[in-house]
Amino acid sequence: MEEISLTINGKNISCPPGTSILNAAMENGIKIPTLCHHPHLKPAGACRLCLVEDEKNGRIMASCVTPVAPDMVIQTDSLEIRKHRTNIIRLMIASHPESCIVCSQGNRCELRQIAAELGVGQTALYPMPHYTGLEEANPFIIRDLSKCILCGKCIRADHELVVVGAIDYNLRGFKSLPATAHEVPLEKSSCTFCGTCVSMCPTGALMAKNTRYVGSPQNESVTLCGFCGVGCSLVMGSVDGQIVEVNPSHEKETVNRSTLCVRGHFAHDFLNVSERLTSPLIRRDGELSPATWDEATESVAAQLISTKKKYGPQSLAFLGSSKCTLEENYLFQKMARAVLGTNNVDNGSYGSGKAVMNLVTERLDGGGRITPIAGLEKAEMIFVIGANPIQSVPVVGYSLKRASRMKGIPLIVADPRKTGLVPFSSLWLPLAPHSDCELINALAAVLYERKSYDTDFISRFTEGFDLYRDGLSSLDLERVSRITGLDREIIERAADLFEGKKVAFVVGHGILLQRYGVLAMDALLNLALMTGSLGGEGKGLYILARENNQVGAWDMGTVPDFLPGRQFLYNDMMRKHWEQAWDVKLSPDPGLNAIRMIEEAEKGNLKALFIMGENPVRSLPQPERIRKALRNLEFLVVQDILENETAHLADVVLPGAAFSEKDGSFTNLEGRIQSFKPVVTPPGEAKPDWEILDLLGVRMGYPRRHYSIHKIRDEISHLVPAYMELEREGEESWIKESSNLKLFHPDGQGGPIHFSPVITTEDETYDEAYPFTAILGSLRYHLGSGTRTSHSVRIKDFALKGEVEICTEDGAQLNLSEGARARISSPYGSISREVTLKKDLRPGLIFIPMGFHNNDAMQLIELTQLGRADSPGWKECRVKLEKTEN
Ligand code: SF4
Ligand code: SF4
Ligand code: SF4
Ligand code: FES
């Protein structure tokens, strides 16, 4: 399309048609003051501050809502324009309360800044402040709407970005203000306390309720969120070396587009708590007491080496963390394999669907890994299965809501529960728990019956379709309906939405951690191949990683069976490659995963365990069993940022630095590699984990020290092809597809992707003793086991009890009313929770939120069943319910 030429402040400019005058000016370095504009919001033309003048005809217009036109001669700062702007600001100041001196927004208030630039001080107009009450009952947001200038950014952020609809304008004219429906307090509205509106407010009308500090931070630095796999870009403000404030970064190309969720905005309190570990500790006479770094590293090195000498390398194990950086994960597994000769290395995200991910890696040969979240809003159809992103990875939830509401993209949600995404969907498939595999096969069978599949894609990129379609033709759809609880008609309606479309498959823990997860994923990959939905924008697999660097930890080989680059340990060629790179002989013996480590400790075979950044006593099933197994070890090292249940059992504790206190990189769930710099220094004597590992390596006789993060990055980028761009300092990069399959191979010369045969699951058997199926899942306030989020005073103050959800009929039958207390028991343990009744829940199903009450829900699951290669996961378990008095 032909560009439009115009002049702004005497400068010749050309830009695409449809560009606003404001954007054209900004892109050419010309600043125009604004109060209601934001690059991620639709222009509203509300504040009129961005006025400019067309010298050719004297027209004055709001530049944010006026598109460029050929031959315009724009002036952004003429006398006339300054006069108008000054008047607008004077009117705003006249209706503003005189509380600037005590306002927490301080010098960051955009109204004050613009007033100062225009020389507007005490206005000559008669002050007409618009007093409203201060609303601060909730622990997250303070609203002082007397400072509101009606820019509407908060309302647009709420509607256009996070798609909640908690606030809108009430009333009209001078009395109009952003308000909740019926003006209820925020905590009684649908607000999710994401804080996105707060970070957009140009004045102090909306402010974060800080727990430690009121005023402007001394420093502000861009970094990443330390919680889930979305990897949101944020700005942390600090005072005296402590993080006091978090806001989304407002840069254009971030994954989160100026939004955050409640965790990212309000749950980083753990960084400042008194439970931070600040000096190395060594157990002496039964007590952990402070030690020097020399003493602690010498003790760890000597104990690990002597254990290896005495019992062999299989007596050692290393449990790392998907919260630690790429560089730290790489060094951690290298220390285990190259320095100590064991493949007993895993990370805490073992329980996040490793068996399912192995299947994806094997079937797609590591391809199809780059699926940008932004692509969801360009999809032809979205199928969300076993995922509740609105709670688990909220920023992905925002994208899905926008895709459906604003782009009209058909969205199917397959979930036993009526999740928050269901109201945004075109169709909800309320299938029975763990019947996903059956549903997916049935959808494929109906599409096959209708001859609706992508023959071109199938013939170019796949193999084995004949066998697969034989399986589809003989599928018993009546049995599927019985098992899934979905009748043929609703399956046909879902197939209608699939017909002729390339599909984005969004897959969460409901599949990754499910008993039939591997079968369900196998079936899903077949469906993706059949519909030609792999390899391209807005389609393919969106696997929702829970932890911030889960993808990266697996890529760096902090799992027993993958060497770095997800190269299988059993592959002799791959092992040789790493032997040459590290100049050592590597053990071909399969390593222990996190569960098997515990089992071997129970049996007395595992003698020493090094845990970095994990709290297995809280995060793994059967906490008492874990405690006992850890006590059975001869030597336990815990390297962490926080004092926790596991650190209390350690022989040596090494204090690590949090992500905000060190250099590092994470890979998010899309395959985006993001590097970051420290915002503050680590507390006390704490050190970055990579530095501690580097010191230990030398103490244990490894001849090559890395000395700096850059040297580690350099090694990774040279040895792991997918990470060849890691060292691009200061720039964000993406992992590279390294698959040999034709679809993902740059020259199209690779091999085909195979269809798997259709496999069906076993019929469910009813267990009279444990008649309920409990689904264990997330609520947005806690991540995982809640080790970090439970340190947030604000989240605690919100009075979250982690109530168990029960359907109204079951509640009536068990005499359990709203707020009553129930004991929930499985064959492995029992917990007690308050009850909340849900009318949309299917009878026989209950929901237990994770992370609450020291993550006690893990008492209901058996540890051993997770250790198998075809791990059934911990997403659901059989339980019974009884009413209790306390
Ligand atoms: S509360 Fe803030 S963001 Fe919302 S309309 Fe008022 S000034 Fe604008
Ligand atoms: S905090 Fe988030 S959900 Fe609540 S009103 Fe603001 S933007 Fe909407
Ligand atoms: S969506 Fe995830 S990464 Fe983003 S703010 Fe929330 S917890 Fe942090
Ligand atoms: S920025 Fe253009 S009207 Fe407010």
Coordinates of N, CA, C and O in Angstrom, one line a residue, residues 134 175 564 865:
L134 N -12.3 7.3 49.9 CA -11.1 6.5 49.6 C -11.6 5.1 49.8 O -12.1 4.7 50.8
K175 N -20.4 14.1 37.3 CA -20.4 13.0 38.3 C -19.9 11.7 37.8 O -19.7 10.7 38.6
P564 N 21.6 -31.9 27.4 CA 21.2 -30.5 27.0 C 20.7 -30.6 25.5 O 21.2 -31.4 24.7
Q865 N 3.1 -43.9 42.5 CA 2.5 -44.0 41.2 C 3.0 -43.0 40.2 O 3.0 -43.1 39.0

